[in-house]
Coordinates of C-alpha atoms in Angstrom, one line a residue:
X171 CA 0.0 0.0 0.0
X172 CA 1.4 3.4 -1.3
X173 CA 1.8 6.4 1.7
X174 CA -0.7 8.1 0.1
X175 CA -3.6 5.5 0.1
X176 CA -2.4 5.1 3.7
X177 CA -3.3 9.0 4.4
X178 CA -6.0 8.5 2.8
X179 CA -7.5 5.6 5.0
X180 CA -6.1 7.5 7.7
X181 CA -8.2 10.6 6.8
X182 CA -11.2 8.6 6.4
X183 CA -10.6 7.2 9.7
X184 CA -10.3 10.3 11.8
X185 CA -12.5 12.1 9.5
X186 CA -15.4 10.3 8.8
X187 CA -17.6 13.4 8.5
X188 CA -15.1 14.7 6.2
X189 CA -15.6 11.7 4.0
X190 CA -19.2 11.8 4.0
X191 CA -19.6 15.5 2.8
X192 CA -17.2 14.7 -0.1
X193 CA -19.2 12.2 -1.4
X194 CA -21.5 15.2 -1.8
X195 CA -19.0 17.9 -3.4
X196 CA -20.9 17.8 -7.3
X197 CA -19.4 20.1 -9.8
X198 CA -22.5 20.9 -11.8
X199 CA -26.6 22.2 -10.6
X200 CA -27.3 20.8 -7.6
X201 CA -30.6 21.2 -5.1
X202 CA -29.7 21.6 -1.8
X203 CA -30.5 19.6 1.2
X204 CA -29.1 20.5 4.8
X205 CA -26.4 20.0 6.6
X206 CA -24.5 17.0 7.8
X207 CA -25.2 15.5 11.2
X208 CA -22.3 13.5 12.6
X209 CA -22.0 12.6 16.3
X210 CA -24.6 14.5 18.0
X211 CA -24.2 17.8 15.8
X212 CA -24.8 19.8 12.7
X213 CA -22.2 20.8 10.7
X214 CA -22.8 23.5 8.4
X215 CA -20.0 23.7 6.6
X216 CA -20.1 19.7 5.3
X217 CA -23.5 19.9 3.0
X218 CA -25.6 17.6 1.5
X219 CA -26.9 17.7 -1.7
X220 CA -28.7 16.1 -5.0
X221 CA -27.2 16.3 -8.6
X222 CA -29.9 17.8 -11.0
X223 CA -29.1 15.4 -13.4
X224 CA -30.1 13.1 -11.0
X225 CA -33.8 14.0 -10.4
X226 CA -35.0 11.8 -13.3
X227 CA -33.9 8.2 -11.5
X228 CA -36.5 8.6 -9.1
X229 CA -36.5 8.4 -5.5
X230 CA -38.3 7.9 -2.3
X231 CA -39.4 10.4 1.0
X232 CA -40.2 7.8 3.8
X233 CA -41.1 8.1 7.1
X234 CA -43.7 8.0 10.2
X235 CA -46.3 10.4 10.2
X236 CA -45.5 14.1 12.1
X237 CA -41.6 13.5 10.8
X238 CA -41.8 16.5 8.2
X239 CA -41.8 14.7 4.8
X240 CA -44.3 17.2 3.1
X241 CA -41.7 19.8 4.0
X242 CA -39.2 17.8 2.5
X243 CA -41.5 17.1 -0.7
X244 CA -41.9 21.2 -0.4
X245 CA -38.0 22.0 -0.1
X246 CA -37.3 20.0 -3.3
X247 CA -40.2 21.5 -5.6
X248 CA -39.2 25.2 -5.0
X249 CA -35.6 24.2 -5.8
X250 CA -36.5 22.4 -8.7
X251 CA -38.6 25.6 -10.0
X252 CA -36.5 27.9 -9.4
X253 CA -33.9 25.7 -11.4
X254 CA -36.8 25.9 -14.6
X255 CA -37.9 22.4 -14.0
X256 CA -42.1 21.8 -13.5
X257 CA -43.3 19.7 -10.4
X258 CA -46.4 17.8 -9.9
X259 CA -47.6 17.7 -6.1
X260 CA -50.4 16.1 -4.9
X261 CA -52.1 17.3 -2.0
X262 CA -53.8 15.3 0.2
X263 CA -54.3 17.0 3.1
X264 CA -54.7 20.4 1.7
X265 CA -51.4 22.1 3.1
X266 CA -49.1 22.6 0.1
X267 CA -51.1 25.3 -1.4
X268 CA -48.6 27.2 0.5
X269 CA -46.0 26.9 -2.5
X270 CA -47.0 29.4 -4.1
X271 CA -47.1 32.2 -1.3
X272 CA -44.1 33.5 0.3
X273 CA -43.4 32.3 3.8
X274 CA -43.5 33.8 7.3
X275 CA -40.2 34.6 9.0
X276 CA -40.1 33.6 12.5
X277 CA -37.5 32.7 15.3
X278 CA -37.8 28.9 14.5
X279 CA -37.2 29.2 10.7
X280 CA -33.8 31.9 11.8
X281 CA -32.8 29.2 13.9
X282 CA -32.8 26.2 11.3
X283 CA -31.3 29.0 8.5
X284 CA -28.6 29.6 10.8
X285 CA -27.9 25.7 11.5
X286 CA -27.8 24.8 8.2
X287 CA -25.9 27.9 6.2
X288 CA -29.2 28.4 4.0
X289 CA -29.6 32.4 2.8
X290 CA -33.5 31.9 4.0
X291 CA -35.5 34.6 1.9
X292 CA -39.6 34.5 1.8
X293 CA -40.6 33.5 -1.7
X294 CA -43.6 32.0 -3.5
X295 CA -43.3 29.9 -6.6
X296 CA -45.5 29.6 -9.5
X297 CA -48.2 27.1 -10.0
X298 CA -51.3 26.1 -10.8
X299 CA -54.1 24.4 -8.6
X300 CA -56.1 21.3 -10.1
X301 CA -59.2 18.9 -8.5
X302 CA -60.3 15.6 -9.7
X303 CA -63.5 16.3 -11.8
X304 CA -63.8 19.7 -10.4
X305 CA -64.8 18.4 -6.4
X306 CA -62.8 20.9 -4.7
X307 CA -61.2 23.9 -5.3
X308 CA -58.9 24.3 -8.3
X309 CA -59.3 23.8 -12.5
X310 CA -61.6 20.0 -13.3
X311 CA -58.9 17.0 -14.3
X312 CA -60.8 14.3 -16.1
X313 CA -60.2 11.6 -18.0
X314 CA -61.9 9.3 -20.9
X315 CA -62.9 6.0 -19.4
X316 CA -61.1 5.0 -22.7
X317 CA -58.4 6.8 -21.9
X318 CA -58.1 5.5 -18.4
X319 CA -57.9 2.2 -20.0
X320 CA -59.3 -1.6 -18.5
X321 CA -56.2 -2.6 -15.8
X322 CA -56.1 1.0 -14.2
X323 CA -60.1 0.6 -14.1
X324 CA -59.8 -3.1 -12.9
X325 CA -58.1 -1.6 -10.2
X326 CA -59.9 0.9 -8.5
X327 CA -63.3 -1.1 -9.3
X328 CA -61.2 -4.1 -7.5
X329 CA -61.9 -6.9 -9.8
X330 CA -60.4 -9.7 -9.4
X331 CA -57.8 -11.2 -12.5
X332 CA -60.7 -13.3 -14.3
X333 CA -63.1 -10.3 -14.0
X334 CA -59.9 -7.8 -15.0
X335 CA -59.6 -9.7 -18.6
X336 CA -63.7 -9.5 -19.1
X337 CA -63.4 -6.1 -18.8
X338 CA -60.2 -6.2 -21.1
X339 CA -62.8 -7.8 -23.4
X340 CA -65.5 -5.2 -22.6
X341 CA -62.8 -2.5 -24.0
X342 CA -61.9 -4.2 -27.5
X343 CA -65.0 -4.7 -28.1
X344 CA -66.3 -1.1 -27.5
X345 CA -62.9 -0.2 -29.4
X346 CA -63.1 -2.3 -32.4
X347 CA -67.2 -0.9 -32.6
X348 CA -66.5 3.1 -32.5
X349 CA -68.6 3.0 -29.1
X350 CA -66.6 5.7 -27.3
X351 CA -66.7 5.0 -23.7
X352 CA -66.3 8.5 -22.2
X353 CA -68.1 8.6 -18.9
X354 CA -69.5 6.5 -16.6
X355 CA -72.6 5.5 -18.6
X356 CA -70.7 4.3 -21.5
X357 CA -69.0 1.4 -20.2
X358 CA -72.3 0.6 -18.1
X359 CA -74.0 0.6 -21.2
X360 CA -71.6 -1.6 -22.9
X361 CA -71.6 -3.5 -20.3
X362 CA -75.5 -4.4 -20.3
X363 CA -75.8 -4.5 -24.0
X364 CA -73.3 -7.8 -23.9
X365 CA -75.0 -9.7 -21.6
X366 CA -78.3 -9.3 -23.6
X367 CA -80.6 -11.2 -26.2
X368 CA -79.0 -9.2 -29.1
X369 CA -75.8 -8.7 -27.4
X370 CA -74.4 -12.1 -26.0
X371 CA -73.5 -13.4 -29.7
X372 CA -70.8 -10.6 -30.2
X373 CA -68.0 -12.0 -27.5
X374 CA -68.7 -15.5 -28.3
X375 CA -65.7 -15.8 -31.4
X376 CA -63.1 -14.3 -28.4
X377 CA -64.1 -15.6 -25.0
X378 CA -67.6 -14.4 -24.2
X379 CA -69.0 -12.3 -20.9
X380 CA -70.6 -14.7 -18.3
X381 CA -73.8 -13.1 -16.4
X382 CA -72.3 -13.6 -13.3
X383 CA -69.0 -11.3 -13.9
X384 CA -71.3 -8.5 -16.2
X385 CA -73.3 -8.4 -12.6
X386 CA -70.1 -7.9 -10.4
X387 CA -68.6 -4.9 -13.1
X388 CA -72.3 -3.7 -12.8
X389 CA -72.0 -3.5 -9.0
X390 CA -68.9 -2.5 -8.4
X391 CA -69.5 0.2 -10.7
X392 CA -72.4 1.5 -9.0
X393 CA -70.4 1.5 -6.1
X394 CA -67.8 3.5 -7.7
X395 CA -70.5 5.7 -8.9
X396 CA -71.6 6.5 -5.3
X397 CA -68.3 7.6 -4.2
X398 CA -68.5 10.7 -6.4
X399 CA -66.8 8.9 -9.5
X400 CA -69.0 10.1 -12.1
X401 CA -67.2 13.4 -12.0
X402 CA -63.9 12.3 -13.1
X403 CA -64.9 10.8 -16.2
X404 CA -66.1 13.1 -19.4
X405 CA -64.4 15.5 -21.2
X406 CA -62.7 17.7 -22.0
X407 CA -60.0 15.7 -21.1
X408 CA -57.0 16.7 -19.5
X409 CA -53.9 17.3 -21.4
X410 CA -51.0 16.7 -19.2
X411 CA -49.0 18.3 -21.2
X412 CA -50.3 21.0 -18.9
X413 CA -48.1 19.9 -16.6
X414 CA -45.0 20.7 -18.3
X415 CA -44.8 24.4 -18.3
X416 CA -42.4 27.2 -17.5
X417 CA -43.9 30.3 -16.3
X418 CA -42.3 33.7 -18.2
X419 CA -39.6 34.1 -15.8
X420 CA -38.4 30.9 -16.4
X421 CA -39.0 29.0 -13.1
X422 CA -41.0 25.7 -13.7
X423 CA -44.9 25.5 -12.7
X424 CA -45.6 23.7 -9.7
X425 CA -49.4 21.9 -10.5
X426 CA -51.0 20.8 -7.2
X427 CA -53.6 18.6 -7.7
X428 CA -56.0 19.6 -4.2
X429 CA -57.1 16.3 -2.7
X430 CA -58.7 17.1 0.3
X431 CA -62.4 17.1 -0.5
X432 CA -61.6 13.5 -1.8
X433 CA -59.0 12.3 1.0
X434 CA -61.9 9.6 1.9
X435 CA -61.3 7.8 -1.5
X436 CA -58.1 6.5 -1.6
X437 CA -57.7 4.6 -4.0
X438 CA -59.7 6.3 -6.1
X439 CA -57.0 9.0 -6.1
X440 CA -54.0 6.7 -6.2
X441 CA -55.0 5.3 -9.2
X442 CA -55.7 8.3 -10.9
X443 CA -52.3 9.9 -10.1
X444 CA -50.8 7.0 -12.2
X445 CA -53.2 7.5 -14.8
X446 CA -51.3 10.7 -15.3
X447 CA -48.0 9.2 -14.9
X448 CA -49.3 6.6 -17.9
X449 CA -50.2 9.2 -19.9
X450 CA -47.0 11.1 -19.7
X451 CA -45.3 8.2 -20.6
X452 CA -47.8 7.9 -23.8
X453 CA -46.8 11.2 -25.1
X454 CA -43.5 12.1 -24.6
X455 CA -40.8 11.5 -27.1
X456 CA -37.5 9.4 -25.5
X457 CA -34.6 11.6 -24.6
X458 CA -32.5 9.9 -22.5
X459 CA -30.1 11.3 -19.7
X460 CA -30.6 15.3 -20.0
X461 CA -28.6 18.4 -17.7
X462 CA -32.1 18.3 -15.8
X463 CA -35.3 16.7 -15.9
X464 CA -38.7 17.9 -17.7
X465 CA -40.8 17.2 -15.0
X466 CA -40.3 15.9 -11.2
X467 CA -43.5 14.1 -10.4
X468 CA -44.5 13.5 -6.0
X469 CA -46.5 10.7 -5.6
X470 CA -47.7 11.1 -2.0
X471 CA -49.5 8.6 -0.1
X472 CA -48.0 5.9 -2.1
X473 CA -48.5 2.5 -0.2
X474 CA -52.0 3.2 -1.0
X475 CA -51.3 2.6 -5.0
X476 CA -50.0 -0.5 -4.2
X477 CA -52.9 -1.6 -1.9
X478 CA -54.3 -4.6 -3.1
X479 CA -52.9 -4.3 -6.6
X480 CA -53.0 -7.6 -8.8
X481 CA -49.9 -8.8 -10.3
X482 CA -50.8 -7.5 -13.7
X483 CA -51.6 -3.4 -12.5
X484 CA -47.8 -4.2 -10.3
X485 CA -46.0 -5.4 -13.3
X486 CA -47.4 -2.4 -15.3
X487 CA -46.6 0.1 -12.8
X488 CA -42.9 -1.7 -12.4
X489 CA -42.4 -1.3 -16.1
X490 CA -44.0 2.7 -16.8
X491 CA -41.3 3.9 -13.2
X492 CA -38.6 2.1 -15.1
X493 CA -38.9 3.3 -18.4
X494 CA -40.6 6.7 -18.2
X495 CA -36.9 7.9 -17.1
X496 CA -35.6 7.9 -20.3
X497 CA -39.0 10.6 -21.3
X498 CA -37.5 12.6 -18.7
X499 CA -39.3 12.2 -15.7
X500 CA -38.7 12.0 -12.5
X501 CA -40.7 9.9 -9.8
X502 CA -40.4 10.4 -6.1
X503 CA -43.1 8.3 -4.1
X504 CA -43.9 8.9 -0.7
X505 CA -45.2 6.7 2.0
X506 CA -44.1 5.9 5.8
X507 CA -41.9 2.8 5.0
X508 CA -40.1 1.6 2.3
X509 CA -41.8 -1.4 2.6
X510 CA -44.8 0.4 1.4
X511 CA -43.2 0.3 -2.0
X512 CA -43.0 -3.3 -4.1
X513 CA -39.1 -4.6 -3.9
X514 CA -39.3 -3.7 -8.0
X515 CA -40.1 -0.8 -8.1
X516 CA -38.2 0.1 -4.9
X517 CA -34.7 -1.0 -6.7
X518 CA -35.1 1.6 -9.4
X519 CA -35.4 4.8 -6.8
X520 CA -32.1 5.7 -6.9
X521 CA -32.3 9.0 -4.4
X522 CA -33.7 8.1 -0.9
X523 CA -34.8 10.6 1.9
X524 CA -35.3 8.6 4.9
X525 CA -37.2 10.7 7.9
X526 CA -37.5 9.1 11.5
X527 CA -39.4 6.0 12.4
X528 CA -41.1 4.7 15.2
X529 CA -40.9 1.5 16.8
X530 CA -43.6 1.3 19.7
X531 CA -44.6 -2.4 18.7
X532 CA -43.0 -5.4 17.3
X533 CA -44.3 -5.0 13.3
X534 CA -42.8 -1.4 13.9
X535 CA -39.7 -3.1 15.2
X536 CA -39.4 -5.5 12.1
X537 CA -39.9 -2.8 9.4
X538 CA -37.5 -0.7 11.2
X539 CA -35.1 -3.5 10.2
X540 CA -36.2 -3.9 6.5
X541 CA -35.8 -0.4 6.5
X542 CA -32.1 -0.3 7.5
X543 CA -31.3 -3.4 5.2
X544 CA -32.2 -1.0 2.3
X545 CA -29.3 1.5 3.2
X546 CA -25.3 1.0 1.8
X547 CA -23.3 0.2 4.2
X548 CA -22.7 3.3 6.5
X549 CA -20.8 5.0 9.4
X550 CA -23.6 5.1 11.2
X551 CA -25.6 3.1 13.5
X552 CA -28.6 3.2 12.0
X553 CA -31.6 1.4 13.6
X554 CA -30.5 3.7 16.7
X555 CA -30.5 6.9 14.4
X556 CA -33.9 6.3 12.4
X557 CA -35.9 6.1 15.9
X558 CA -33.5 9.3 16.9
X559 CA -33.8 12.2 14.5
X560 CA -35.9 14.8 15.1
X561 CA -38.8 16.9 12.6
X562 CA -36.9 18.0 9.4
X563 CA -33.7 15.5 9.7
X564 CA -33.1 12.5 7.7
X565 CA -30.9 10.2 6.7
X566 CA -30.2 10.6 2.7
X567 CA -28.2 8.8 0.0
X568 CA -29.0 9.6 -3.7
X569 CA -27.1 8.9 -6.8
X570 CA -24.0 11.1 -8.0
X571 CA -22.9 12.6 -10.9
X572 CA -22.0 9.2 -12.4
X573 CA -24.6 7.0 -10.9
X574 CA -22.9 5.9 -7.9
X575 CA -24.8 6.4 -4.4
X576 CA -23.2 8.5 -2.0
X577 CA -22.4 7.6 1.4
X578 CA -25.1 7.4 3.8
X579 CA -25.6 10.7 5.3
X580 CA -27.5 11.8 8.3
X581 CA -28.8 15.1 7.6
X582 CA -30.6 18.8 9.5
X583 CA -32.8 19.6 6.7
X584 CA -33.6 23.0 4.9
X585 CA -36.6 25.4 5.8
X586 CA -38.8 25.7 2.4
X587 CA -38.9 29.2 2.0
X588 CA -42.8 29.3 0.7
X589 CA -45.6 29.1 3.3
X590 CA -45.5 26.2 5.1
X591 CA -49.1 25.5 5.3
X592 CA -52.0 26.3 2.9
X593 CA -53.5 29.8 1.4
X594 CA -56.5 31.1 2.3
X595 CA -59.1 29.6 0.7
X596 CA -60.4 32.9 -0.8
X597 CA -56.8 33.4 -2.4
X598 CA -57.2 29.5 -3.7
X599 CA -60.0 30.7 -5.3
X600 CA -59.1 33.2 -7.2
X601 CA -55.8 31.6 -8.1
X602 CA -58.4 29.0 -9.9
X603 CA -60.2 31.3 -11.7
X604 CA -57.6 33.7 -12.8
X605 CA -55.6 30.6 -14.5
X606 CA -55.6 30.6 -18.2
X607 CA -57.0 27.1 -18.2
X608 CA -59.8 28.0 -16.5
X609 CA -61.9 28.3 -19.6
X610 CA -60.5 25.3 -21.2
X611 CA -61.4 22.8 -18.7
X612 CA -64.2 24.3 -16.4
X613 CA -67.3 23.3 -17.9
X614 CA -68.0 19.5 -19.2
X615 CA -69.4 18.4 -22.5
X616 CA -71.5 15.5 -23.4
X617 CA -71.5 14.6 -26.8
X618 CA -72.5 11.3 -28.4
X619 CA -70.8 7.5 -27.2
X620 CA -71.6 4.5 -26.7
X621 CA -74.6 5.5 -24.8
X622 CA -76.1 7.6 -26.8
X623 CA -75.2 5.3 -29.8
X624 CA -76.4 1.9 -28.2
X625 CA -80.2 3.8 -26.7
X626 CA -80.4 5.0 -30.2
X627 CA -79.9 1.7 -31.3
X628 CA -82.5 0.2 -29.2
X629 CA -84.9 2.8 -29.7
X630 CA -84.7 2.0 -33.3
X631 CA -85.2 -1.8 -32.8
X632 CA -88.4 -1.4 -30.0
X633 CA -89.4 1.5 -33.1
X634 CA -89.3 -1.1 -35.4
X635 CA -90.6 -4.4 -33.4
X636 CA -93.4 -2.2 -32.5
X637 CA -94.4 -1.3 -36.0
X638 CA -94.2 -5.1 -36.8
X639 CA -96.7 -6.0 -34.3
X640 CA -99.2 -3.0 -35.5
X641 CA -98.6 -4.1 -39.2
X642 CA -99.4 -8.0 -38.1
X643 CA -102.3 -7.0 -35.9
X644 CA -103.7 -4.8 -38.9
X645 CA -103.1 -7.8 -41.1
X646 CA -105.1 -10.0 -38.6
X647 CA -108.1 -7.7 -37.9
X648 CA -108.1 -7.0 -42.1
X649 CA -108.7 -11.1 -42.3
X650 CA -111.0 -11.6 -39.8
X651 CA -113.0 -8.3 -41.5
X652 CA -113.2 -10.4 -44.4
X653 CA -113.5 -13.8 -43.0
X654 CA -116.5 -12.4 -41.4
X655 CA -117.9 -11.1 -44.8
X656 CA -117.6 -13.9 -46.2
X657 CA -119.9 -15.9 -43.9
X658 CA -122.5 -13.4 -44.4
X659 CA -122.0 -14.0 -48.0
X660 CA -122.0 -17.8 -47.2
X661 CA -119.1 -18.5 -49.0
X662 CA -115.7 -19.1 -46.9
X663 CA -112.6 -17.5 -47.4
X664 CA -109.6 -19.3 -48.9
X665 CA -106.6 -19.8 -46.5
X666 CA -103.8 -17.1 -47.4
X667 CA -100.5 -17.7 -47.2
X668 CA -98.7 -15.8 -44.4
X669 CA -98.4 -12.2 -44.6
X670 CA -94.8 -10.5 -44.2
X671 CA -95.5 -9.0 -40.7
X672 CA -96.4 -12.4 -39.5
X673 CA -93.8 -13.7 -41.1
X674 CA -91.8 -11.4 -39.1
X675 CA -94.5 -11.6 -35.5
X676 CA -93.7 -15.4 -35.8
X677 CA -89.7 -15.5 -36.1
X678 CA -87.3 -16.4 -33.5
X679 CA -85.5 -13.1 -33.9
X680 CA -88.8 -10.9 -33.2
X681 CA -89.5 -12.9 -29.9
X682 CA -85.9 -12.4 -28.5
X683 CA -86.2 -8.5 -29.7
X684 CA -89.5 -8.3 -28.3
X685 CA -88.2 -10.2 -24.8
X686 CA -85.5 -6.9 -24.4
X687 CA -88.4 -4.6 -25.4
X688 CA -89.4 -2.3 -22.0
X689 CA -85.8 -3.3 -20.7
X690 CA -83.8 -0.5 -18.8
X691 CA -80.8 -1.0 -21.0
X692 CA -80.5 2.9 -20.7
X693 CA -81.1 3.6 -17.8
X694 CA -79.2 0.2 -15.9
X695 CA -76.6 0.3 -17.6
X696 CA -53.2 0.7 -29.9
X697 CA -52.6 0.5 -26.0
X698 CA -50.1 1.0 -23.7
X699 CA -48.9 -0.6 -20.7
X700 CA -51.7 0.1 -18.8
X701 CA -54.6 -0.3 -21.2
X702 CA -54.7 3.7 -21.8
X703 CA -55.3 5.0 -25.3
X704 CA -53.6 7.7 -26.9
X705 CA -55.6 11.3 -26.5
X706 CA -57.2 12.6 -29.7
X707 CA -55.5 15.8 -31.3

């Protein structure tokens, strides 16, 4: 071993602070984090950061409830707008309006500045607010049931994997016949057509649709329907292109999507943030690395995504977080534990923010294990300093420059410099209405689909069975007339040969249509990885 290797092993061993921090020292944009915490204090002058470059290989913000990772999620959108780069932040609990409204100086926040070396300056950041189908404040994002496509439906109607390819079924069908299921009361519609007289013949060739699973779609979408659902389907459709934007000084738009008034359907929500996240990956071009990302995506409340999932929505979900990197985008998921988050898709975040955890019973015991098996090795003790650290500290490692992770660091953390809590609702308001987009996606249309198209349909037929049966019975009453005349002229009638509309009273096909006549058939009832379709230009 050369001298200078032995300095250097030397260094590192009565430096190990020293040697964390350089694992830190980037040469190009980087977001800053806090500042290092090694053996009981904070070092200001050792800081911890995150390569810009970086933002696009994902990443996670874990930890129990109370431990500050909304401020953390908060800290690393403003500095990823003010470096031009949009963020999407969903808000669940209705307090990261703040964002966009500068924040309130106080003792606490000089305090944290001062610990940390951070120029604290009040500041509010661009953005826009959005709501799921317009419940809540902020501008209506909806979705095509189409568009949403049949394994991110399967999964927040919770169908099972035989009932999931039935309703993969239900979709080609309605695909291959131009019935556009927009809303709701398409795919209800669809739905109760194919498990009809007329209707049962069409699935037969590929599979069929037993009763039985039509009644449990049927159900499950009423069910669905009852939790306020019907407002996120229709049109116009959200472009999430939206969600791309710069504003004109340059800074990136934060969109927060505003949660709250649907907090009570989980995974409702969940489901419809990835719906996003598969669109995005629909429409944008590949691009590979890039200086910084396009767009920085927080997927809060994440272990509720994965709740219950089938093996087909996991694989999907597994395969968009891997390869939606290479569009540009960056994924950070949130949640309490890592072990919130599938092993798969937990290898690919690269950048981890680790706040405290608890461990007041045994299962909080065990994950505080898993949890520490997911670090590098590190200098620290860990399962001692994850139950230790205090609101807005964490332990970090995240990927540098070249892709390597850095060493495990144990870090104070930054003071956002927005408001730290949400706006007043009035100022919410306004915000909404003032936004350009407003007008674009405020007020829903209903134009014709599969609805419209199939009650038309069986209008027609009912029209058309009905006129049958008036033509036969005028046919019948016409013979009787002149059976009747002919025994008053005493000579009998000769025996006609069926007319047309008995012809047509008397077939197989009539009966059947006649059967679904009076039925409440209105009023009952390409791809990519996850079943969504491409948005029509």
């Amino acid at each position: 071993m050369s001298e200078s290797t032995d300095a250097a092993a030397a260094a590192d061993q009565t430096d190990p602070a020293g040697r964390i921090a350089a694992g830190y020292a980037f040469t190009g944009p980087a977001l800053d984090l806090g500042a290092l915490l090694w053996d009981g204090a904070c070092l200001p002058d050792r800081q911890i950061r995150i390569p810009l470059s970086m933002l696009n290989r994902h990443g996670l913000v874990a930890g129990a409830t109370g431990t500050g990772k909304t401020k953390t999620l908060q800290l690393i959108a403003e500095q990823l707008s003010a470096n031009g780069v949009p963020v999407f932040l969903a808000d669940i609990k209705g307090d990261v309006s703040g964002i966009t409204a500068p924040g309130t100086p106080g003792a606490r926040i000089d305090e944290r500045a001062r610990d940390v070396a951070q120029s604290w300056e009040p500041t509010g950041y661009p953005g826009e607010f959005y709501s799921l189908g317009g419940i809540g404040p902020g501008i209506p994002v909806r979705s095509t049931v189409t568009a949403f496509g049949p394994v991110l439906m399967s999964k927040v109607l919770q169908l099972n994997q035989t009932q999931e390819q039935s309703l993969g079924l239900i979709f080609h069908y309605a695909d291959t016949k131009g019935l556009e299921l927009i809303d709701l009361k398409d795919l209800r519609a669809v739905v109760a057509f194919l498990v009809s007289d007329q209707g049962k013949a069409e699935l037969k060739g590929i599979g069929g649709l037993s009763t039985v699973t039509a009644g449990v779609i049927l159900r499950a979408l009423t069910a669905f329907e009852t939790q306020g659902a019907t407002e996120f389907f229709g049109e116009p459709e959200f472009d999430t292109s939206e969600l791309l934007r710069t504003a004109a000084d340059g800074r990136g738009v934060v969109s927060v999507l505003e949660l709250p008034a649907v907090q009570d359907k989980p995974q409702l929500f969940s489901t419809f943030l990835m719906w996003l996240l598969a669109d995005l990956y629909n429409d944008l071009p590949e691009v590979g690395d890039l200086e910084k990302p396009k767009l920085v995506f927080f997927f809060d409340e994440a272990h509720l995504l994965f709740s219950g999932a089938s093996k087909a929505f996991l694989q999907s979900v597994t395969q968009t977080v891997r390869l939606i990197r290479s569009k540009g985008v960056g994924v950070f998921f949130v949640t309490q534990t890592p072990k919130d988050v599938p092993a798969d898709v937990l290898a690919q975040l690269g950048n981890r923010v680790q706040h405290a955890l608890r461990a007041f019973t045994p299962d909080d015991a065990k994950a505080l294990k898993a949890t520490v098996k997911t670090f590098p090795h590190s200098a620290y003790d860990l399962e001692e300093l994850l139950t230790g650290l205090g609101t807005g500290e964490a332990v970090v490692t995240v990927l540098s420059e070249n892709g390597a992770p850095t060493p495990v660091a144990a870090t104070r953390l930054r003071a956002p410099q927005s408001l730290m809590g949400p706006i007043a609702a009035a100022d919410l308001e306004q915000a909404v209405k003032a936004s350009l987009l407003w007008s674009r996606y405020a007020e829903p249309v209903d134009r014709e689909s599969a609805y419209e198209k199939i009650s038309a349909e069986q209008a027609a037929a009912e029209a058309q069975a009905e006129a049958a049966a008036a033509a036969a019975e005028a046919e019948k009453q016409a013979r009787a007339a002149e059976k009747e005349a002919g025994r008053a002229t005493g000579r009998g009638a000769p025996k006609a040969d069926p007319s047309l509309a008995e012809q047509v009273v008397g077939s197989g096909l009539f009966r059947s249509l006649a059967r679904s006549i009076g039925t409440q058939l209105g009023r009952e009832i390409s791809r990519s990885l996850f079943g969504t379709a491409r948005r029509r230009r």
